[in-house]
Coordinates of N, CA, C and O in Angstrom, one line a residue:
M28 N 2.2 -2.1 10.5 CA 2.4 -2.0 11.3 C 3.0 -1.3 12.8 O 3.8 -0.8 12.4
E29 N 2.6 -2.1 14.3 CA 2.2 -1.5 15.5 C 4.0 -1.5 15.8 O 4.8 -1.8 15.4
A30 N 4.7 -0.2 16.3 CA 6.0 0.4 16.0 C 6.3 0.7 17.2 O 4.9 1.3 18.3
I31 N 6.9 1.0 18.3 CA 7.1 1.7 19.4 C 8.8 1.5 18.9 O 9.4 1.5 19.3
S32 N 9.2 3.7 19.9 CA 10.2 3.8 19.6 C 11.2 3.9 21.2 O 10.5 4.4 21.9
L33 N 12.3 3.2 21.0 CA 13.0 2.9 22.7 C 14.6 4.0 22.7 O 14.8 3.8 21.3
W34 N 14.7 4.5 24.1 CA 16.3 5.0 23.0 C 17.6 4.3 22.2 O 16.4 3.0 22.5
P35 N 18.1 4.2 21.8 CA 19.1 3.6 21.4 C 19.9 2.6 21.4 O 19.5 1.9 21.4
E36 N 20.3 3.0 23.4 CA 20.6 2.2 24.0 C 20.1 1.5 24.3 O 20.8 -0.5 24.9
W37 N 18.4 1.4 25.0 CA 17.8 0.0 25.4 C 17.8 -0.7 23.9 O 17.4 -2.1 24.1
A38 N 17.3 -0.4 23.3 CA 17.6 -1.4 21.6 C 18.1 -2.0 21.7 O 17.6 -2.9 21.3
H39 N 19.2 -1.6 21.8 CA 20.2 -2.0 21.1 C 20.7 -3.0 22.9 O 21.0 -4.6 21.9
L40 N 20.2 -3.1 23.8 CA 20.5 -3.8 24.8 C 19.4 -5.7 23.9 O 19.1 -6.2 24.4
I41 N 17.9 -5.0 23.7 CA 17.5 -6.1 23.9 C 17.4 -6.6 22.7 O 17.4 -7.5 22.2
F42 N 17.6 -5.7 21.5 CA 18.5 -7.0 19.6 C 20.0 -7.6 20.2 O 19.9 -9.0 19.7
C43 N 20.7 -7.1 21.7 CA 21.1 -8.6 22.6 C 21.4 -8.9 22.8 O 21.8 -10.1 22.7
G44 N 19.7 -9.7 22.8 CA 19.2 -10.2 24.1 C 19.5 -10.3 24.9 O 19.3 -11.3 26.3
F45 N 19.5 -9.3 25.6 CA 20.4 -8.6 26.7 C 19.1 -8.4 27.9 O 18.9 -8.5 29.4
K46 N 18.2 -7.4 27.6 CA 17.5 -7.1 27.5 C 15.5 -7.4 27.1 O 15.6 -7.8 26.2
S47 N 14.9 -8.4 28.3 CA 14.4 -9.2 28.2 C 12.6 -8.3 28.8 O 11.5 -8.8 28.7
I48 N 12.6 -7.6 29.2 CA 11.3 -7.0 30.0 C 12.2 -4.9 29.7 O 12.8 -4.6 29.5
E49 N 10.4 -5.0 29.1 CA 10.4 -3.8 28.9 C 9.1 -2.9 30.2 O 8.4 -3.1 30.5
V50 N 10.0 -1.7 30.3 CA 9.1 -1.1 31.6 C 8.3 0.3 30.9 O 8.7 1.5 30.2
R51 N 6.7 0.6 31.6 CA 6.1 1.5 30.6 C 4.8 1.6 31.7 O 5.2 0.7 32.8
T52 N 4.5 2.8 31.2 CA 3.8 2.8 32.9 C 2.1 3.0 32.4 O 1.3 3.7 33.3
W53 N 1.9 2.1 31.1 CA 0.4 1.7 30.8 C 0.5 0.0 29.8 O 2.3 -0.4 29.5
K54 N -0.2 0.1 30.6 CA -0.4 -2.0 30.0 C -1.1 -1.8 28.8 O -1.3 -0.8 28.3
I55 N -0.9 -2.9 28.3 CA -1.1 -3.5 26.7 C -1.8 -5.0 26.7 O -1.6 -5.2 27.4
S56 N -2.6 -4.7 25.3 CA -3.1 -6.5 25.5 C -1.5 -7.1 25.4 O -1.1 -6.9 24.0
T57 N -2.0 -8.3 24.9 CA -0.8 -9.4 24.7 C -1.2 -10.9 24.1 O -2.1 -10.8 24.5
P58 N -0.8 -11.4 23.2 CA 0.7 -11.2 22.8 C 0.2 -10.3 21.5 O -0.5 -10.0 20.7
R59 N 1.0 -9.8 21.7 CA 1.9 -8.7 20.7 C 3.5 -8.6 19.9 O 4.2 -8.6 20.3
E60 N 3.5 -8.4 18.7 CA 4.5 -8.2 18.2 C 4.6 -6.5 17.6 O 3.5 -5.1 17.8
L61 N 6.0 -6.2 18.0 CA 6.0 -4.4 18.2 C 7.7 -4.2 17.2 O 7.9 -4.9 17.3
L62 N 7.4 -3.2 16.2 CA 8.4 -3.7 15.8 C 9.4 -2.4 16.3 O 8.3 -0.5 16.5
L63 N 10.0 -2.8 16.3 CA 10.7 -1.5 17.8 C 12.0 -1.0 16.5 O 12.7 -1.4 16.2
C64 N 11.5 0.3 16.9 CA 12.6 1.3 16.9 C 13.5 2.4 17.0 O 13.3 1.9 18.7
T65 N 14.6 2.8 17.0 CA 15.1 3.6 17.9 C 14.1 4.9 18.0 O 14.3 5.7 16.8
S66 N 14.9 6.2 18.9 CA 15.1 7.2 18.3 C 16.0 7.9 18.2 O 17.1 7.5 17.8
K67 N 16.0 9.0 18.0 CA 17.5 10.1 17.0 C 18.3 10.0 17.3 O 19.4 10.8 17.7
Q68 N 18.3 10.2 19.6 CA 19.2 10.5 20.3 C 20.9 9.5 19.9 O 20.6 8.4 19.2
K69 N 21.7 10.2 20.0 CA 22.6 10.4 18.9 C 23.3 8.8 20.3 O 23.5 9.0 21.3
Y70 N 24.1 7.5 19.9 CA 25.1 6.6 20.6 C 26.0 5.8 20.0 O 25.5 5.4 18.8
K71 N 26.7 5.9 20.3 CA 28.0 4.8 19.4 C 27.4 3.9 18.9 O 28.0 3.2 17.5
Y72 N 26.8 2.8 19.3 CA 27.3 1.6 18.9 C 25.4 1.2 18.6 O 25.6 0.1 17.9
F73 N 24.7 1.9 18.3 CA 23.7 1.5 17.5 C 23.4 2.6 17.3 O 22.8 4.0 17.8
P74 N 22.7 2.3 15.4 CA 22.4 3.8 15.1 C 20.2 3.9 15.9 O 20.0 3.9 16.0
G75 N 20.6 5.4 15.5 CA 19.2 6.4 16.2 C 17.8 6.9 14.7 O 18.9 7.6 13.4
G76 N 17.0 6.4 14.9 CA 16.2 7.2 13.7 C 16.0 5.7 13.0 O 15.3 6.5 12.1
Y77 N 14.6 4.8 13.4 CA 15.8 3.3 12.1 C 15.3 2.7 13.5 O 14.4 1.7 14.2
A78 N 14.3 1.4 12.2 CA 13.1 0.1 13.1 C 14.4 -0.8 13.3 O 15.1 -0.9 11.3
V79 N 14.6 -1.3 13.6 CA 16.0 -2.5 14.3 C 15.1 -3.8 14.3 O 16.9 -5.0 13.7
G80 N 13.5 -4.2 14.5 CA 13.3 -5.4 14.2 C 12.4 -5.9 14.8 O 11.0 -4.1 15.4
I81 N 11.3 -6.8 15.5 CA 10.5 -7.2 15.5 C 9.9 -8.4 16.8 O 11.5 -8.4 17.2
M82 N 10.2 -7.6 17.8 CA 9.8 -8.0 19.1 C 8.7 -8.7 19.9 O 7.5 -7.8 19.0
K83 N 8.0 -9.5 20.2 CA 7.4 -10.1 20.9 C 6.7 -9.7 22.0 O 8.1 -10.1 22.9
V84 N 6.3 -8.7 22.9 CA 5.2 -8.6 23.4 C 4.7 -9.9 23.8 O 3.1 -9.8 23.8
A85 N 5.1 -11.3 24.7 CA 3.9 -12.2 25.7 C 4.1 -12.3 26.7 O 2.5 -12.8 26.4
D86 N 3.6 -10.9 27.9 CA 2.7 -10.7 28.6 C 3.8 -9.2 29.6 O 3.7 -9.0 29.2
C87 N 1.9 -9.2 30.3 CA 1.7 -7.5 29.9 C 1.7 -7.8 31.3 O 1.0 -7.6 31.9
V88 N 2.7 -7.2 32.9 CA 2.2 -7.9 34.1 C 2.6 -6.3 35.0 O 3.5 -5.9 34.8
S89 N 1.7 -6.7 35.9 CA 2.2 -5.7 37.4 C 3.8 -5.3 37.7 O 4.9 -6.5 37.9
F90 N 4.7 -4.6 37.3 CA 6.6 -4.1 37.9 C 6.7 -4.6 38.4 O 6.0 -3.8 40.1
T91 N 8.0 -5.8 39.3 CA 7.7 -5.1 40.6 C 9.4 -5.6 40.8 O 10.2 -5.3 39.5
E92 N 9.9 -5.6 41.8 CA 11.3 -5.8 42.3 C 12.5 -7.1 41.3 O 12.8 -7.3 40.8
E93 N 10.9 -8.0 40.9 CA 11.6 -9.7 40.3 C 11.6 -9.0 39.0 O 12.7 -9.4 38.0
H94 N 11.2 -7.8 38.6 CA 11.6 -7.2 37.5 C 13.1 -6.5 37.0 O 12.9 -7.0 35.8
L95 N 13.6 -6.4 38.2 CA 15.4 -5.4 37.6 C 16.0 -5.8 36.6 O 15.8 -5.6 35.7
E96 N 16.3 -6.8 36.9 CA 17.3 -7.5 36.5 C 16.9 -7.8 34.3 O 17.8 -7.0 33.8
G97 N 16.0 -8.7 34.1 CA 15.7 -8.8 33.3 C 15.2 -7.0 31.9 O 14.9 -6.9 31.2
A98 N 14.7 -5.9 33.0 CA 14.7 -4.7 33.2 C 16.5 -3.7 32.5 O 16.4 -3.0 32.4
W99 N 17.0 -4.4 32.7 CA 18.5 -3.2 33.6 C 18.4 -2.8 34.2 O 18.2 -1.9 33.8
M100 N 18.2 -3.0 35.2 CA 17.3 -0.9 36.1 C 18.4 -1.8 37.6 O 18.6 -3.4 37.8
L101 N 18.2 -1.1 37.7 CA 19.3 -1.0 40.0 C 17.6 -1.4 40.6 O 17.6 -0.6 40.6
P102 N 18.2 -2.1 41.1 CA 16.7 -1.4 42.9 C 16.8 0.1 43.1 O 15.3 0.6 43.5
E103 N 18.1 1.1 42.7 CA 17.1 2.5 43.3 C 16.7 2.9 41.7 O 16.4 4.0 41.3
D104 N 16.6 2.3 40.8 CA 16.0 2.8 39.6 C 13.9 2.4 39.2 O 13.6 2.1 39.0
M105 N 13.8 1.3 40.7 CA 12.9 1.4 40.8 C 11.9 1.9 40.9 O 11.8 3.3 41.6
P106 N 10.7 2.1 39.5 CA 9.1 2.9 39.7 C 8.8 3.5 41.5 O 8.6 2.6 41.7
T107 N 8.4 4.6 40.6 CA 8.0 5.2 41.7 C 6.5 5.4 41.8 O 5.2 5.2 42.5
K108 N 5.5 5.4 40.4 CA 4.6 4.9 39.9 C 4.1 3.8 39.7 O 5.5 3.1 39.3
P109 N 3.3 3.9 39.7 CA 2.6 1.7 39.3 C 2.9 1.9 37.5 O 3.0 3.2 36.4
S110 N 3.4 0.9 37.8 CA 4.7 0.7 36.3 C 4.0 -0.5 35.9 O 4.0 -1.8 36.7
Y111 N 4.1 -1.4 34.5 CA 3.6 -2.5 33.7 C 5.8 -3.2 33.2 O 6.4 -2.1 32.9
A112 N 5.3 -4.0 33.4 CA 6.3 -5.4 33.1 C 6.2 -5.7 31.0 O 5.7 -6.6 31.6
W113 N 6.5 -5.5 30.5 CA 6.1 -6.2 29.1 C 7.5 -7.0 28.9 O 8.2 -7.0 28.9
M114 N 7.0 -8.5 28.9 CA 7.8 -9.5 29.3 C 7.8 -9.6 27.6 O 7.4 -10.5 26.7
L115 N 8.7 -9.5 26.8 CA 9.4 -10.2 25.6 C 10.1 -11.5 25.9 O 10.4 -12.0 25.7
D116 N 9.4 -11.8 24.8 CA 9.6 -13.1 24.4 C 10.6 -13.7 23.1 O 11.8 -14.7 23.6
W117 N 10.9 -13.3 22.3 CA 11.3 -13.3 21.5 C 11.3 -11.7 20.3 O 11.2 -10.4 20.6
F118 N 12.8 -11.7 19.6 CA 13.3 -10.5 18.9 C 13.8 -11.3 17.8 O 14.6 -11.7 17.8
S119 N 13.4 -10.5 16.4 CA 14.4 -10.6 15.3 C 14.1 -9.4 14.3 O 13.5 -9.1 14.1
P120 N 15.8 -9.7 13.9 CA 16.6 -8.3 14.2 C 16.1 -8.4 12.1 O 16.1 -9.4 11.6
I121 N 16.1 -7.1 11.8 CA 16.3 -6.5 10.6 C 16.9 -6.0 9.8 O 17.6 -4.9 10.6
K122 N 16.6 -5.5 8.4 CA 18.0 -4.6 8.0 C 16.3 -3.1 8.3 O 15.8 -2.9 8.0
P123 N 17.6 -2.2 8.7 CA 17.4 -1.1 9.7 C 17.4 -0.3 7.8 O 17.8 -0.1 7.1
F124 N 16.4 0.0 8.3 CA 15.8 1.5 7.6 C 15.0 2.4 8.6 O 14.8 3.0 9.6
P125 N 14.4 4.4 7.9 CA 15.0 4.7 8.6 C 13.0 5.3 9.2 O 12.5 4.9 8.5
V126 N 13.5 5.5 10.7 CA 11.8 5.7 10.7 C 11.7 7.1 11.8 O 12.6 7.3 12.6
K127 N 11.2 7.4 11.4 CA 10.1 8.8 12.3 C 9.2 8.0 13.4 O 8.1 8.6 13.2
G128 N 10.0 8.6 14.7 CA 9.3 7.9 16.2 C 8.9 9.1 16.8 O 8.4 10.0 16.2
K129 N 7.4 8.5 18.0 CA 6.3 9.4 17.7 C 6.4 8.5 19.2 O 6.9 8.1 19.8
V130 N 5.8 9.1 20.8 CA 5.4 8.3 21.1 C 4.6 7.5 22.1 O 2.8 8.0 20.4
S131 N 4.4 6.8 22.2 CA 3.6 5.8 22.9 C 3.4 4.7 21.1 O 4.7 4.6 20.5
I132 N 2.6 3.6 21.4 CA 3.2 3.0 20.3 C 2.4 3.6 19.2 O 0.9 4.6 18.8
Y133 N 2.9 4.0 18.2 CA 2.5 4.1 16.9 C 2.6 3.2 15.5 O 2.6 1.7 16.1
N134 N 1.4 3.6 14.6 CA 1.8 2.6 13.0 C 3.1 4.0 12.2 O 3.2 4.6 12.6
V135 N 3.7 2.0 11.7 CA 4.7 2.3 10.7 C 3.5 1.5 9.1 O 3.3 0.8 9.2
D136 N 4.5 3.0 8.0 CA 3.4 2.2 7.3 C 3.7 0.7 6.1 O 4.4 1.0 4.9
K137 N 4.4 -0.3 6.9 CA 5.1 -0.9 6.4 C 4.7 -2.6 6.6 O 4.0 -2.6 7.0
D138 N 5.0 -3.6 6.0 CA 5.0 -4.8 5.5 C 5.2 -5.6 6.1 O 6.5 -5.9 6.3
P139 N 5.2 -6.2 7.0 CA 6.6 -7.2 8.2 C 7.2 -8.1 6.8 O 8.1 -8.3 6.7
E140 N 6.5 -8.5 6.3 CA 6.7 -9.6 5.2 C 7.4 -8.9 4.1 O 8.5 -9.4 2.9
D141 N 7.8 -7.7 4.1 CA 8.8 -6.7 3.2 C 9.2 -6.7 3.6 O 11.3 -5.7 3.2
F142 N 9.9 -7.3 5.4 CA 12.3 -6.8 5.8 C 12.0 -7.6 5.8 O 11.5 -8.6 4.7
E143 N 13.4 -7.2 4.9 CA 15.1 -8.0 5.0 C 15.7 -8.6 6.6 O 15.8 -7.4 7.0
Y144 N 14.9 -9.4 7.1 CA 15.6 -10.2 8.5 C 16.9 -10.9 7.8 O 17.4 -11.1 6.7
L145 N 17.6 -10.7 10.0 CA 18.9 -10.5 9.3 C 18.7 -12.0 10.0 O 19.1 -11.9 11.4
D146 N 19.8 -13.1 9.0 CA 19.7 -14.8 10.7 C 21.2 -15.1 10.2 O 21.8 -15.9 11.7
T147 N 22.1 -14.0 10.6 CA 23.9 -14.4 10.5 C 24.3 -12.9 11.3 O 23.8 -12.2 11.1
N148 N 25.1 -13.3 12.5 CA 26.2 -12.2 12.7 C 27.0 -11.6 11.0 O 26.6 -10.0 10.8
R149 N 26.6 -12.4 10.8 CA 27.6 -11.0 9.4 C 26.2 -10.3 8.1 O 27.2 -9.0 8.0
A150 N 25.7 -10.6 7.7 CA 24.5 -10.2 7.9 C 23.4 -8.8 9.3 O 23.9 -7.6 8.5
I151 N 24.0 -9.0 10.2 CA 24.2 -7.7 11.0 C 24.7 -6.8 10.7 O 25.4 -5.8 10.9
Y152 N 26.4 -6.9 10.4 CA 27.1 -6.4 10.6 C 27.1 -5.7 9.5 O 27.7 -4.2 9.0
D153 N 27.2 -6.2 7.9 CA 26.5 -6.3 6.7 C 25.8 -4.9 6.7 O 25.9 -3.9 6.0
A154 N 24.8 -4.9 7.0 CA 23.4 -4.4 7.2 C 23.4 -2.6 8.8 O 23.5 -1.8 8.1
Y155 N 24.5 -2.9 9.7 CA 25.1 -2.3 10.5 C 25.7 -0.7 10.3 O 26.0 0.1 11.4
R156 N 26.8 -2.0 9.9 CA 27.4 -1.0 10.4 C 28.8 0.0 9.8 O 28.8 1.0 9.4
P157 N 27.6 0.0 7.8 CA 27.3 1.7 7.7 C 26.8 2.8 8.1 O 27.3 4.1 8.2
L158 N 25.7 2.2 9.2 CA 25.8 3.4 9.8 C 26.1 3.8 11.1 O 25.5 4.3 12.1
L159 N 27.3 2.5 11.0 CA 27.8 3.2 12.6 C 29.4 4.0 12.1 O 30.7 3.1 12.7
P160 N 29.6 4.9 11.7 CA 30.6 5.4 11.7 C 31.5 5.4 12.5 O 33.0 5.8 12.3
E161 N 31.1 5.6 13.9 CA 32.2 5.7 15.0 C 33.2 5.0 15.4 O 33.8 5.0 16.8
L162 N 32.6 3.7 15.2 CA 33.0 2.6 15.8 C 34.7 2.2 14.8 O 34.6 2.7 13.8
P163 N 35.5 1.8 15.7 CA 36.4 0.8 15.0 C 36.6 1.1 14.2 O 35.0 -0.3 13.8
K164 N 37.8 -0.3 13.4 CA 37.1 -0.4 12.3 C 36.5 -2.0 12.0 O 36.3 -2.3 11.4
T165 N 37.6 -2.8 12.6 CA 37.6 -4.0 12.5 C 37.2 -4.5 14.2 O 37.3 -3.8 14.8
Y166 N 36.8 -5.7 14.0 CA 36.5 -6.5 15.5 C 38.1 -6.3 16.5 O 37.8 -6.0 17.3
E167 N 39.0 -6.6 16.0 CA 40.7 -7.0 15.9 C 40.4 -5.5 16.5 O 41.1 -4.9 18.0
E168 N 40.6 -3.6 16.2 CA 41.1 -2.7 16.7 C 40.0 -2.5 17.4 O 40.0 -2.1 18.3
A169 N 38.1 -3.3 17.9 CA 37.9 -2.5 18.5 C 38.2 -3.8 19.7 O 37.8 -2.9 20.7
R170 N 38.9 -5.0 19.8 CA 39.3 -6.1 20.9 C 40.8 -4.4 21.2 O 40.2 -5.0 23.1
A171 N 41.4 -4.4 20.8 CA 42.5 -4.1 20.8 C 42.2 -3.1 22.0 O 42.7 -2.7 23.2
A172 N 41.3 -2.1 21.1 CA 40.9 -0.8 23.0 C 39.8 -0.8 23.8 O 39.7 -0.4 24.3
K173 N 39.5 -2.7 23.5 CA 38.8 -2.6 25.0 C 37.3 -1.8 24.0 O 37.2 -2.2 25.7
D174 N 36.8 -2.4 23.8 CA 35.5 -1.8 23.3 C 33.9 -2.4 23.1 O 34.0 -3.0 22.2
F175 N 34.0 -3.1 24.2 CA 33.3 -3.6 24.6 C 31.6 -4.5 23.4 O 31.2 -5.0 23.3
G176 N 31.3 -2.5 23.7 CA 30.5 -2.5 23.1 C 30.6 -2.8 21.9 O 29.7 -3.7 21.3
A177 N 31.7 -2.1 21.3 CA 31.6 -2.0 20.1 C 31.9 -3.8 19.5 O 31.3 -4.1 18.1
M178 N 33.1 -4.6 20.4 CA 32.8 -6.0 20.1 C 31.1 -6.9 19.6 O 31.5 -7.8 18.9
F179 N 30.2 -5.9 20.5 CA 29.6 -7.1 20.0 C 28.4 -6.5 19.1 O 27.4 -7.1 17.7
I180 N 28.9 -5.4 18.0 CA 28.2 -5.7 16.6 C 29.3 -6.5 15.0 O 28.0 -7.0 14.4
W181 N 29.9 -6.6 15.5 CA 31.3 -7.0 15.0 C 31.4 -8.5 15.0 O 31.2 -9.6 16.1
P182 N 30.2 -10.2 14.5 CA 31.0 -11.4 13.8 C 32.8 -11.6 14.5 O 33.6 -10.8 13.8
E183 N 32.8 -12.0 14.6 CA 34.4 -12.7 15.8 C 34.8 -13.5 14.7 O 34.6 -13.5 13.6
E184 N 36.3 -13.1 14.1 CA 36.4 -13.0 13.2 C 37.0 -14.7 12.2 O 36.7 -15.6 13.4
E185 N 37.0 -15.9 12.1 CA 36.8 -17.3 11.5 C 37.8 -17.4 11.1 O 39.0 -17.1 10.6

């Protein structure tokens, strides 16, 4: 399957549904499904060096100021080089597995039918919690510490 690696903090925003536009200096054909992987950089709230889900790039258009919010960028972050907004249509989380990332789009020797798709908060928690040892141990601990990033990892207490 075709894959792309992003820094874990950006992949985390896509994973949580906040970031709906990826910005690149190169155009791709669409629609297209890509395996979203995280680069090895250390990030407290999301594992580095893993495949984390499948995202659908529905469209690819020239990046303009109207795309800043969906890309989680500020006006001063506006690219100086011609860039493209990859419009993300949906994201499906999977049980993470290690991947050695590369630059640009690359192939990972896995079939999407072999992925374990995560369809509940509990399944996501159970799959990701062992990979994030620095997080508070419980949702209540995260809430008490006002660690809002960690609170996105846990399902709320039932």
